[in-house]
Backbone as numpy.savetxt, mean C-alpha at the origin, in Angstrom:
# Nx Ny Nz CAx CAy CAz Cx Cy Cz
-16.66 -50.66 -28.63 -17.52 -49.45 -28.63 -16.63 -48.20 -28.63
-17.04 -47.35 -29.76 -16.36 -46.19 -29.91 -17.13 -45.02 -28.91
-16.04 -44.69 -28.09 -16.04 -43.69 -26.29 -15.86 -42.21 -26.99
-15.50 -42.12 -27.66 -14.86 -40.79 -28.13 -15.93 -39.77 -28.36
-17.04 -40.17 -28.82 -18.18 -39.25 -28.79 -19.11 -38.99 -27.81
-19.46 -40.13 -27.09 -19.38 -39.68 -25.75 -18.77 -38.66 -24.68
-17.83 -38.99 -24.75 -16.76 -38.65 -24.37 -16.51 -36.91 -24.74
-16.75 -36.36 -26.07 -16.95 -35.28 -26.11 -18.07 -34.79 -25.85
-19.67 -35.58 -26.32 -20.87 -35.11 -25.22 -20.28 -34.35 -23.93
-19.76 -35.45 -23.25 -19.90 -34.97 -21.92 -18.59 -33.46 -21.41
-18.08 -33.63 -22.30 -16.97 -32.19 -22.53 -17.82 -30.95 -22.77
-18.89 -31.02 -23.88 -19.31 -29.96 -24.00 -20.58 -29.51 -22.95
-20.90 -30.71 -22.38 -21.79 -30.60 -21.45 -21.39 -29.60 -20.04
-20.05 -29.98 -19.52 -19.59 -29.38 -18.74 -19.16 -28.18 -18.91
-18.66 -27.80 -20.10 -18.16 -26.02 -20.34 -19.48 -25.87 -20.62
-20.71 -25.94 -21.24 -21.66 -25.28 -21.19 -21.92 -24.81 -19.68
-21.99 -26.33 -18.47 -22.22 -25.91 -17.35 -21.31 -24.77 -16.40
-19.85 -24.56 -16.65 -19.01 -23.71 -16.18 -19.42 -21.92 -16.66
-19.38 -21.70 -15.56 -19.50 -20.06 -16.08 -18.34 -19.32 -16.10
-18.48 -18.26 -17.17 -17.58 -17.71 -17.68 -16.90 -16.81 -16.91
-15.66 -16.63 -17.43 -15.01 -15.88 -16.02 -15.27 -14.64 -16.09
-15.19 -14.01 -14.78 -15.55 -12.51 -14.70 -14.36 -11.93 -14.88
-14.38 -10.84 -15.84 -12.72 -9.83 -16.16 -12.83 -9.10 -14.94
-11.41 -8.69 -14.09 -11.02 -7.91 -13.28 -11.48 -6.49 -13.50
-12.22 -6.02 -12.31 -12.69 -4.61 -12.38 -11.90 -3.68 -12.91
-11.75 -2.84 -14.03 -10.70 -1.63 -14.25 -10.07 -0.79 -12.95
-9.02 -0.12 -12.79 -9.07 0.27 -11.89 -8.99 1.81 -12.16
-9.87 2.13 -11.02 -10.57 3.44 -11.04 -9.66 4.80 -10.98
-10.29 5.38 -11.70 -9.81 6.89 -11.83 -10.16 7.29 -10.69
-9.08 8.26 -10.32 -8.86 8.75 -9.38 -8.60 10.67 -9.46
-9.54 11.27 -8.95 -10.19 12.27 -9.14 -9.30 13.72 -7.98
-8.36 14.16 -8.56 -7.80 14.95 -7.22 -7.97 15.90 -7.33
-9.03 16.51 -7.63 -9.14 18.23 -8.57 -9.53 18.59 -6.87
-10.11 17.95 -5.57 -10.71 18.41 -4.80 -9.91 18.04 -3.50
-8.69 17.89 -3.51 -7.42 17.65 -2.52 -6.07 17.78 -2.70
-5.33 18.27 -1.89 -3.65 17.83 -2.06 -3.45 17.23 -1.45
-2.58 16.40 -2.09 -2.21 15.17 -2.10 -0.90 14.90 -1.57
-0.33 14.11 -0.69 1.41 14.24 -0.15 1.96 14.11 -1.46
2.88 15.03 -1.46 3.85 14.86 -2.57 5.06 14.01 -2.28
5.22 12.90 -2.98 6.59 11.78 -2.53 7.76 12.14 -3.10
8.63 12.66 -2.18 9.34 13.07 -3.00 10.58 12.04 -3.71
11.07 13.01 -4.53 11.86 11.59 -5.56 13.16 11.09 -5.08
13.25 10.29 -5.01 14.65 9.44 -4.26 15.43 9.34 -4.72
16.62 10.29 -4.58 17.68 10.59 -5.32 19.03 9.08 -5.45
19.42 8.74 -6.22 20.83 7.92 -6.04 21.71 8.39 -5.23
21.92 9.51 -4.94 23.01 9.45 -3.33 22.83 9.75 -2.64
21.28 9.23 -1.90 20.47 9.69 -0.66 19.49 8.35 -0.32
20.12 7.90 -0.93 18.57 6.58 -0.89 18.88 5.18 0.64
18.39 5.15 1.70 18.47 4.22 2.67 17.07 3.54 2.66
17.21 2.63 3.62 15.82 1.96 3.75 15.05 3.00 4.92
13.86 3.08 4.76 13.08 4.59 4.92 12.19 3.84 5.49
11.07 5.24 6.02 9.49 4.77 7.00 8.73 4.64 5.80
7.86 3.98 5.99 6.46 3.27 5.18 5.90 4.03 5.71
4.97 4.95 4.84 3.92 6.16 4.81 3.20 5.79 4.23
1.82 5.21 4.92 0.63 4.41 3.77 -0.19 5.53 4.56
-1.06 6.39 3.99 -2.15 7.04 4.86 -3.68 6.96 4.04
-4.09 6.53 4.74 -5.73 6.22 3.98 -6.70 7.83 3.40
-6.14 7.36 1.97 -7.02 8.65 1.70 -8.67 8.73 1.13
-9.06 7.28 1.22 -10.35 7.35 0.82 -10.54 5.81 1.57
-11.73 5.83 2.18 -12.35 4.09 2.94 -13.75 4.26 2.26
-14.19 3.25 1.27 -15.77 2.77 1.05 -16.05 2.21 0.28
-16.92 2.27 -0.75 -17.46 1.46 -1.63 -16.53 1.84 -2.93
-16.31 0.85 -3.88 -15.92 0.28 -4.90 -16.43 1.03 -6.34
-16.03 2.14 -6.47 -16.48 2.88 -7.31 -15.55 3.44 -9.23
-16.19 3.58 -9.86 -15.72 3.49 -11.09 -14.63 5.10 -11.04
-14.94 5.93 -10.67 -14.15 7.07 -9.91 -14.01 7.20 -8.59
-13.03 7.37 -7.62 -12.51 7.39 -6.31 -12.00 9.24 -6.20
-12.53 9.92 -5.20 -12.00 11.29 -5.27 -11.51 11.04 -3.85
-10.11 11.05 -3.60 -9.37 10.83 -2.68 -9.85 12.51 -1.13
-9.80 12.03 -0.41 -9.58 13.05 0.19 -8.46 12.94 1.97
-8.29 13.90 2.60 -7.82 13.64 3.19 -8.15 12.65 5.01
-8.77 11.56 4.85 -9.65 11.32 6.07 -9.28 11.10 6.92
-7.62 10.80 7.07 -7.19 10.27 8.29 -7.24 11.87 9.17
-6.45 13.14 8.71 -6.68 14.05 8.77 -7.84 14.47 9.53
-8.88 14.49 8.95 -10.33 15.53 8.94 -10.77 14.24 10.23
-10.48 12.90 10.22 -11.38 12.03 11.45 -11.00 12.74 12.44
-9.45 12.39 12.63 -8.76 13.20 13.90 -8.49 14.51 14.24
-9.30 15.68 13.31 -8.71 16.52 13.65 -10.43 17.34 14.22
-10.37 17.74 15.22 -11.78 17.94 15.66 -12.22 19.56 15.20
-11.79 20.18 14.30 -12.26 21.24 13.62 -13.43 21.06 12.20
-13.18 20.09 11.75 -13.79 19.45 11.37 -14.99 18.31 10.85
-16.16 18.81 11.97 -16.85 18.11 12.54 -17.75 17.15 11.06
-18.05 18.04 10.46 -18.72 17.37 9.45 -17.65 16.10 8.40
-16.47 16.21 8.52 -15.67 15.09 7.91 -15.72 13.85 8.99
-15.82 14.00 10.38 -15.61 13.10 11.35 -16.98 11.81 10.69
-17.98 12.66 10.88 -18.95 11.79 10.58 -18.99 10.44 9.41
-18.26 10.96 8.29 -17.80 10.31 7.21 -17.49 8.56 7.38
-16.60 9.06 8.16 -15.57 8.09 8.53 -15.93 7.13 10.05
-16.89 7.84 10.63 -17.22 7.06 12.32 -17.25 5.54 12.33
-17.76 5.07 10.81 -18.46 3.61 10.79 -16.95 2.79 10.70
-15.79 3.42 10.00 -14.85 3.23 10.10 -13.63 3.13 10.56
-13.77 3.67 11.81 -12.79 3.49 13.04 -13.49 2.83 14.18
-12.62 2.41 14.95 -12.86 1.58 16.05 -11.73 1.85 17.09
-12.20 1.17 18.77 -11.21 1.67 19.46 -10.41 0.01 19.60
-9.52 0.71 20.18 -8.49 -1.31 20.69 -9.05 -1.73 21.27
-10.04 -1.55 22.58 -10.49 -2.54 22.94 -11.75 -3.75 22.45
-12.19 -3.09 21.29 -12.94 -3.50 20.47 -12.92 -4.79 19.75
-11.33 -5.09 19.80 -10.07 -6.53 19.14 -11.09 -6.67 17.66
-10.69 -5.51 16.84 -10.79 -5.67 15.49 -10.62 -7.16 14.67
-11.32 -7.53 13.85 -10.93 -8.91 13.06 -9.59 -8.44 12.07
-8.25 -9.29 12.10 -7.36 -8.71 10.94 -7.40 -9.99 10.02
-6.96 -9.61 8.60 -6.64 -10.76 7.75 -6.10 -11.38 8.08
-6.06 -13.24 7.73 -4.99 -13.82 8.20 -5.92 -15.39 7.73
-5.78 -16.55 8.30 -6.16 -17.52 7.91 -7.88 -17.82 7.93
-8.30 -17.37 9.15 -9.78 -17.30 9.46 -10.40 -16.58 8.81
-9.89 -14.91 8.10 -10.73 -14.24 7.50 -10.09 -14.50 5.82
-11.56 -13.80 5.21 -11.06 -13.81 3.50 -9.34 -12.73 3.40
-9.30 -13.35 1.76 -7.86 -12.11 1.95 -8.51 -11.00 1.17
-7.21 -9.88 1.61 -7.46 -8.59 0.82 -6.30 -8.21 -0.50
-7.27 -8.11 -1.56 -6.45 -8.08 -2.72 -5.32 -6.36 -2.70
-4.66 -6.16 -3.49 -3.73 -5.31 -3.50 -3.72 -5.23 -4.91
-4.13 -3.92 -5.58 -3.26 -3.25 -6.47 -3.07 -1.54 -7.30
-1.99 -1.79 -7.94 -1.65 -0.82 -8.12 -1.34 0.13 -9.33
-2.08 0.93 -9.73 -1.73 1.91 -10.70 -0.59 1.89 -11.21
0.01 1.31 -11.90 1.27 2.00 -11.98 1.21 2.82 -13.52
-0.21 2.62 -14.09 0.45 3.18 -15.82 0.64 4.70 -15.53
0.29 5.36 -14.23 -0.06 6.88 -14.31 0.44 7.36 -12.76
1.66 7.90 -12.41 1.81 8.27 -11.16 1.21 9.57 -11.09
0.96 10.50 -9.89 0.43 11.22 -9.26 1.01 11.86 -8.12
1.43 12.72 -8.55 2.48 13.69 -7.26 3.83 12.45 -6.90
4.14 11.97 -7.71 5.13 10.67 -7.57 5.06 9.65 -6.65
3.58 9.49 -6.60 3.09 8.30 -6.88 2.18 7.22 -6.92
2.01 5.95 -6.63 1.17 5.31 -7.63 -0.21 4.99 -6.64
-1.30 5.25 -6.94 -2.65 5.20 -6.48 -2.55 3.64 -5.98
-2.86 2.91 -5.13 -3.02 2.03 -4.42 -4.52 1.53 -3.97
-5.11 0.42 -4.02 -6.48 -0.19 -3.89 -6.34 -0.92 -2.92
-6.63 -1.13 -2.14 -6.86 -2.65 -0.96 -8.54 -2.52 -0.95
-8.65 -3.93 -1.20 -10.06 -4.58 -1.15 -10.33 -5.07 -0.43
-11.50 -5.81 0.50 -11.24 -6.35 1.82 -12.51 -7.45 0.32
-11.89 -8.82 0.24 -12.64 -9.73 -0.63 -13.59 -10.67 -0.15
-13.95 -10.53 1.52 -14.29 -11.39 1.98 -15.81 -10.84 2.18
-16.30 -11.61 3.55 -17.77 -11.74 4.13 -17.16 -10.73 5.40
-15.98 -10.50 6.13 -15.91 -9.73 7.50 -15.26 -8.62 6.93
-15.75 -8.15 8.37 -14.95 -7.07 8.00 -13.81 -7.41 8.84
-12.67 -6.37 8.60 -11.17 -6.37 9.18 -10.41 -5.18 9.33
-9.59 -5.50 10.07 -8.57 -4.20 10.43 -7.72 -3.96 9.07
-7.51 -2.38 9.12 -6.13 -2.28 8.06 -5.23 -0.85 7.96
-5.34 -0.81 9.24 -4.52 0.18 9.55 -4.71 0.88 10.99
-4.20 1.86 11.38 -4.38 2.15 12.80 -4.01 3.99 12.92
-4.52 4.25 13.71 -4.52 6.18 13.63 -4.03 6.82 12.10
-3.09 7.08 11.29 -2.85 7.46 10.24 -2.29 6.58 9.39
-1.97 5.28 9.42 -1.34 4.80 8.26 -1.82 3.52 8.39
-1.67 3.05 7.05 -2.35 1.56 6.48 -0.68 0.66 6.77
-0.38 -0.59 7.13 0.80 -1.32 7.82 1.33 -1.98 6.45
1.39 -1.27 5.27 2.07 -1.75 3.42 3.59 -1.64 3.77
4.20 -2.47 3.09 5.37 -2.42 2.57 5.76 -2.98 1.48
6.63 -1.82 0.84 7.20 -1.99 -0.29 8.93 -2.84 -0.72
8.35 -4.29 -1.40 9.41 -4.63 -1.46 9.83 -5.07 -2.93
11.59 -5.32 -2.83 12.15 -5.60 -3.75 12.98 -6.27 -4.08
13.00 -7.17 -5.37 13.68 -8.37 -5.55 15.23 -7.85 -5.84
16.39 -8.39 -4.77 17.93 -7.98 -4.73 18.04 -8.40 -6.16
20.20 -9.09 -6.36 20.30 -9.30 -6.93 20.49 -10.68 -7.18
20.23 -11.28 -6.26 19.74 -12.94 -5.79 18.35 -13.16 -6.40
17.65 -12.59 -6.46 16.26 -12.64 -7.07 15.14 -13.17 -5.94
15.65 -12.65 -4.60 15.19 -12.43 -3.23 14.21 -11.23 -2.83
12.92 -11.87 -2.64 12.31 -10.32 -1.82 12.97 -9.82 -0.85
12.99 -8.48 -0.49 13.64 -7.80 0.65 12.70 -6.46 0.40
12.54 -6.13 2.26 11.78 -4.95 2.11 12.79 -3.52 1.69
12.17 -2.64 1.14 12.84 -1.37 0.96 12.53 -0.16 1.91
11.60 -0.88 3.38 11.04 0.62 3.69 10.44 -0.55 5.19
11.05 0.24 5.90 10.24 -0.26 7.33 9.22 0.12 7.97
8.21 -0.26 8.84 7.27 0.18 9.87 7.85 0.83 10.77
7.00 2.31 10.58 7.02 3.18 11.75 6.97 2.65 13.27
7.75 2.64 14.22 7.85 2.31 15.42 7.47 3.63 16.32
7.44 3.47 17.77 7.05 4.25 18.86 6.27 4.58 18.99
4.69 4.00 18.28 3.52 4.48 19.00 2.89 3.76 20.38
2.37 4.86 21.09 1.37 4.43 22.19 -0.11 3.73 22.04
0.05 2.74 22.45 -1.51 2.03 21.79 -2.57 2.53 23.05
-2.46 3.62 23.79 -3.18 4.71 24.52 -4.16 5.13 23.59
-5.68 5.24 23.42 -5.87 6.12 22.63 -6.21 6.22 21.07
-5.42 4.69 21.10 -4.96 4.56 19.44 -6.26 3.91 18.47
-6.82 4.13 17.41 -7.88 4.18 16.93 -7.14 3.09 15.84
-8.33 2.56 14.95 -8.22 1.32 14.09 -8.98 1.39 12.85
-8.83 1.62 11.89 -9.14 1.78 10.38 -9.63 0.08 10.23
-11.09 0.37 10.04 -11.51 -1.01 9.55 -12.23 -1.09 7.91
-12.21 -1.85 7.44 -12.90 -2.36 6.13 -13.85 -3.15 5.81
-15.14 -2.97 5.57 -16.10 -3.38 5.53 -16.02 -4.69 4.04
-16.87 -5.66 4.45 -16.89 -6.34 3.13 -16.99 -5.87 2.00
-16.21 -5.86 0.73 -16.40 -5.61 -0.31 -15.93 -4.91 -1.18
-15.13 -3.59 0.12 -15.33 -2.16 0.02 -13.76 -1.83 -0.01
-13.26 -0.68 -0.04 -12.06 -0.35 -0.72 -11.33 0.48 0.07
-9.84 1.12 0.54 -9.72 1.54 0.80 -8.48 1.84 -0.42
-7.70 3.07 -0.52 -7.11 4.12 -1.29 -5.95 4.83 -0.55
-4.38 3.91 -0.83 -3.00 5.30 -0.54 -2.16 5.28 -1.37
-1.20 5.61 -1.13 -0.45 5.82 -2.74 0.94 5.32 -1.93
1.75 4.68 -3.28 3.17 4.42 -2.80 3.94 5.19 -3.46
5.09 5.49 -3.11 6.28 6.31 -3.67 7.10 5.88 -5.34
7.42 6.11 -5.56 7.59 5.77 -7.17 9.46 6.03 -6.85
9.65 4.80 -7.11 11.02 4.47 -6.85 11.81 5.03 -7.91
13.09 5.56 -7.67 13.92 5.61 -8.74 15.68 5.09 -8.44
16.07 4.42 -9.36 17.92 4.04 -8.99 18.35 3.75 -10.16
19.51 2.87 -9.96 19.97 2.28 -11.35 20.07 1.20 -11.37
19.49 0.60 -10.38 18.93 -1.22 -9.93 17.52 -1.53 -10.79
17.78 -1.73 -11.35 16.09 -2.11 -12.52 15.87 -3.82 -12.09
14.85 -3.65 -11.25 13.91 -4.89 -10.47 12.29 -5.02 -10.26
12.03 -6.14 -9.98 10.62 -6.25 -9.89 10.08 -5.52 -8.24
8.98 -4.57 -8.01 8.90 -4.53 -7.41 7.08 -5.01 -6.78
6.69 -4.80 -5.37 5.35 -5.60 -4.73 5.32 -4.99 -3.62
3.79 -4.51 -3.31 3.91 -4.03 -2.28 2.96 -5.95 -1.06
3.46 -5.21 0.32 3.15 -6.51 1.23 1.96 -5.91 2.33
1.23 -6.15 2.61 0.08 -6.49 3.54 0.40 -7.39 4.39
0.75 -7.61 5.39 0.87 -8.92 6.20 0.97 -9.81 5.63
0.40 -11.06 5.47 1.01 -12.04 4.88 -0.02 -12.15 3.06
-0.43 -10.86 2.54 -1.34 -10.42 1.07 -0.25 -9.87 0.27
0.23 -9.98 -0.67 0.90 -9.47 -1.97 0.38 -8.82 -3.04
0.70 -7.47 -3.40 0.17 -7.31 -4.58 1.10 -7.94 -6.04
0.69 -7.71 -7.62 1.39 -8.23 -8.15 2.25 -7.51 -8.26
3.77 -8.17 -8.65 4.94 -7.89 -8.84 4.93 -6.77 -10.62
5.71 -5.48 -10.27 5.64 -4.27 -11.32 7.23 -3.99 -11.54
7.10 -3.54 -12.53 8.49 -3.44 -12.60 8.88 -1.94 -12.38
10.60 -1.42 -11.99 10.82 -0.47 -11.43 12.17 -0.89 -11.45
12.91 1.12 -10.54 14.15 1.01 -10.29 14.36 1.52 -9.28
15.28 1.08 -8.00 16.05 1.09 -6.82 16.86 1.59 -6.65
17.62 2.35 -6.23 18.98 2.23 -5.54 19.22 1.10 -4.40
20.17 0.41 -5.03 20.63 -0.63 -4.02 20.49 -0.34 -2.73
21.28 0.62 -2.31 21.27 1.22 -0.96 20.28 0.89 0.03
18.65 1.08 -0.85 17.39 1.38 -0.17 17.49 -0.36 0.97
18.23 -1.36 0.69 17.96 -2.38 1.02 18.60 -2.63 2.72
19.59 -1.47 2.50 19.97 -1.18 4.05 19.60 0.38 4.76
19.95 -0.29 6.03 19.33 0.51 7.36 20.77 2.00 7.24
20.33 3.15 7.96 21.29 4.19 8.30 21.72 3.81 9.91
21.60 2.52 10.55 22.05 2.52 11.70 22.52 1.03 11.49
23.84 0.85 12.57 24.46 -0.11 12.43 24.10 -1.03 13.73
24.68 -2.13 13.45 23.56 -2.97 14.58 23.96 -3.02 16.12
24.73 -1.81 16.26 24.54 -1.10 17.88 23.60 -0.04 18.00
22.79 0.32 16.37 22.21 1.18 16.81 22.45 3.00 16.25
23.78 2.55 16.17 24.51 4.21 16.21 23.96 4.72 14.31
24.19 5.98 14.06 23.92 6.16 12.50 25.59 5.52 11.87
25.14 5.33 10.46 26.34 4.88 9.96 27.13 6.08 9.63
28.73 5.49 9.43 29.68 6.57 9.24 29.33 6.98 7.91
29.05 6.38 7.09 28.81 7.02 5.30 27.47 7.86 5.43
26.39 7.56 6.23 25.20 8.22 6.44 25.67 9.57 6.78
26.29 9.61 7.70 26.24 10.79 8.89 27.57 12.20 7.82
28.16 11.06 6.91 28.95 12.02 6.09 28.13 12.90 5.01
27.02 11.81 4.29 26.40 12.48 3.44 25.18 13.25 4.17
24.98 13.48 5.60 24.10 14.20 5.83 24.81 15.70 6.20
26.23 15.43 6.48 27.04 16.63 6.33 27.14 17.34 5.58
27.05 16.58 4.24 27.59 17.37 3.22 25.88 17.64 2.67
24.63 17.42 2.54 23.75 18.19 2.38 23.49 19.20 3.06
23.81 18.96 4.34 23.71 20.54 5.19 24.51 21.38 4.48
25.70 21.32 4.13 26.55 22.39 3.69 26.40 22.98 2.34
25.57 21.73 1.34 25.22 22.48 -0.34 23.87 23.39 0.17
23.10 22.91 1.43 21.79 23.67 1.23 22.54 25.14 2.28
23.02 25.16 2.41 23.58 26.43 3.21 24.49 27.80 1.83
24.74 26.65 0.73 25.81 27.06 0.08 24.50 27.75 -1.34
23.49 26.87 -1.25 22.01 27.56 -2.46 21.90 28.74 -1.95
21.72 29.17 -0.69 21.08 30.06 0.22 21.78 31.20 -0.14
């Protein structure tokens, strides 16, 4: 008995039954005629160390075909402001509250990133929260991203560390509702290291973009007693003295 036609019956039976895949949402224009925006500034080749991660949430909500960024971490906390506070209330929380964060129990949150079009230098940023909970994703002014980059081992390594020394006194919690989006921008790298770069979410990745480094960025300005390094502390000499010498 010839199987073969059968056999394709039941082939076409099943892609009829499979549904078609859904194309990835475009990603949204981003509208700044009605904010300023941090300007990042550009990272010169003989200034470049591994630096603070500045993620600041400039827009938390729904999933929209245009995003007009504004400043919310700003306007929540700043109590002159009363009518921006409101905006944002559904979206902060206090610590004792023990926010849900991503991780194995909850859905993940996708990551990505603009890169065809930077913006004050640089690139518009999406985090999605893809799940059914909601979750934590950030805390008083900044979202916890880092930007990393493949050495010359073809090794991730971060280029930019977490801000240290806050008081969790006080300290408020940026949450994300199912579905819904939140909006910061990363810095737009420049060197003469041409590598893939990704930004990191806890244990979420966005996809890998390509870019350029200064090597440098891959180390610290303090040595592991702590102290600044001797090459650091030279080239911060000698910028004091050209910006004294413009003047």
């Amino acid at each position: 008995m010839n199987l073969l036609p059968l056999m394709f019956a039941v082939l076409l039976i099943l892609s009829a039954c499979t549904p078609p895949a859904v194309p990835p949402r475009p990603f949204p224009a981003i509208d700044t005629s009605l904010v300023e925006l941090h300007n990042f500034a550009k990272l010169r080749e003989d200034s470049c160390w591994l630096s603070n991660a500045d993620y600041y949430p400039y827009y938390i909500g729904p999933e929209n075909d245009t995003v007009v960024p504004d400043r919310c971490w700003a306007h929540y906390f700043d109590s002159t402001k009363r009518g921006m506070n409101k905006r944002y209330e559904k979206y902060v929380i206090k610590r004792e509250q023990k926010p849900l964060r991503p991780g194995q129990e909850t859905p993940p949150v996708s990551i990505r990133i603009g890169t065809t079009k930077s913006i004050h230098n640089g690139y518009p940023v999406i985090l999605k929260n893809e799940g059914k909970d909601t979750i934590q994703i950030g805390y008083d002014e900044y979202i916890p991203l880092l930007l990393e980059a493949k050495d010359s081992a073809g090794a991730w390594r971060p280029i930019e560390k977490h801000i240290s020394g806050f008081c969790g006194l006080g300290m408020r919690f940026w949450i994300l509702p199912p579905g819904e989006i939140a909006l910061t921008f990363a810095p737009v790298t420049r060197g003469s290291f041409k590598t893939e770069l990704r930004l990191r979410f806890e244990d979420h990745y966005s996809e890998p973009f390509r870019g350029s480094i200064n090597y440098r960025q891959f180390e610290s300005i303090f040595t592991e007693k702590g102290e600044f390094k001797p090459e650091y502390l030279r080239e911060r000499k000698a910028a004091k003295a050209n910006k004294k010498t413009e003047k």
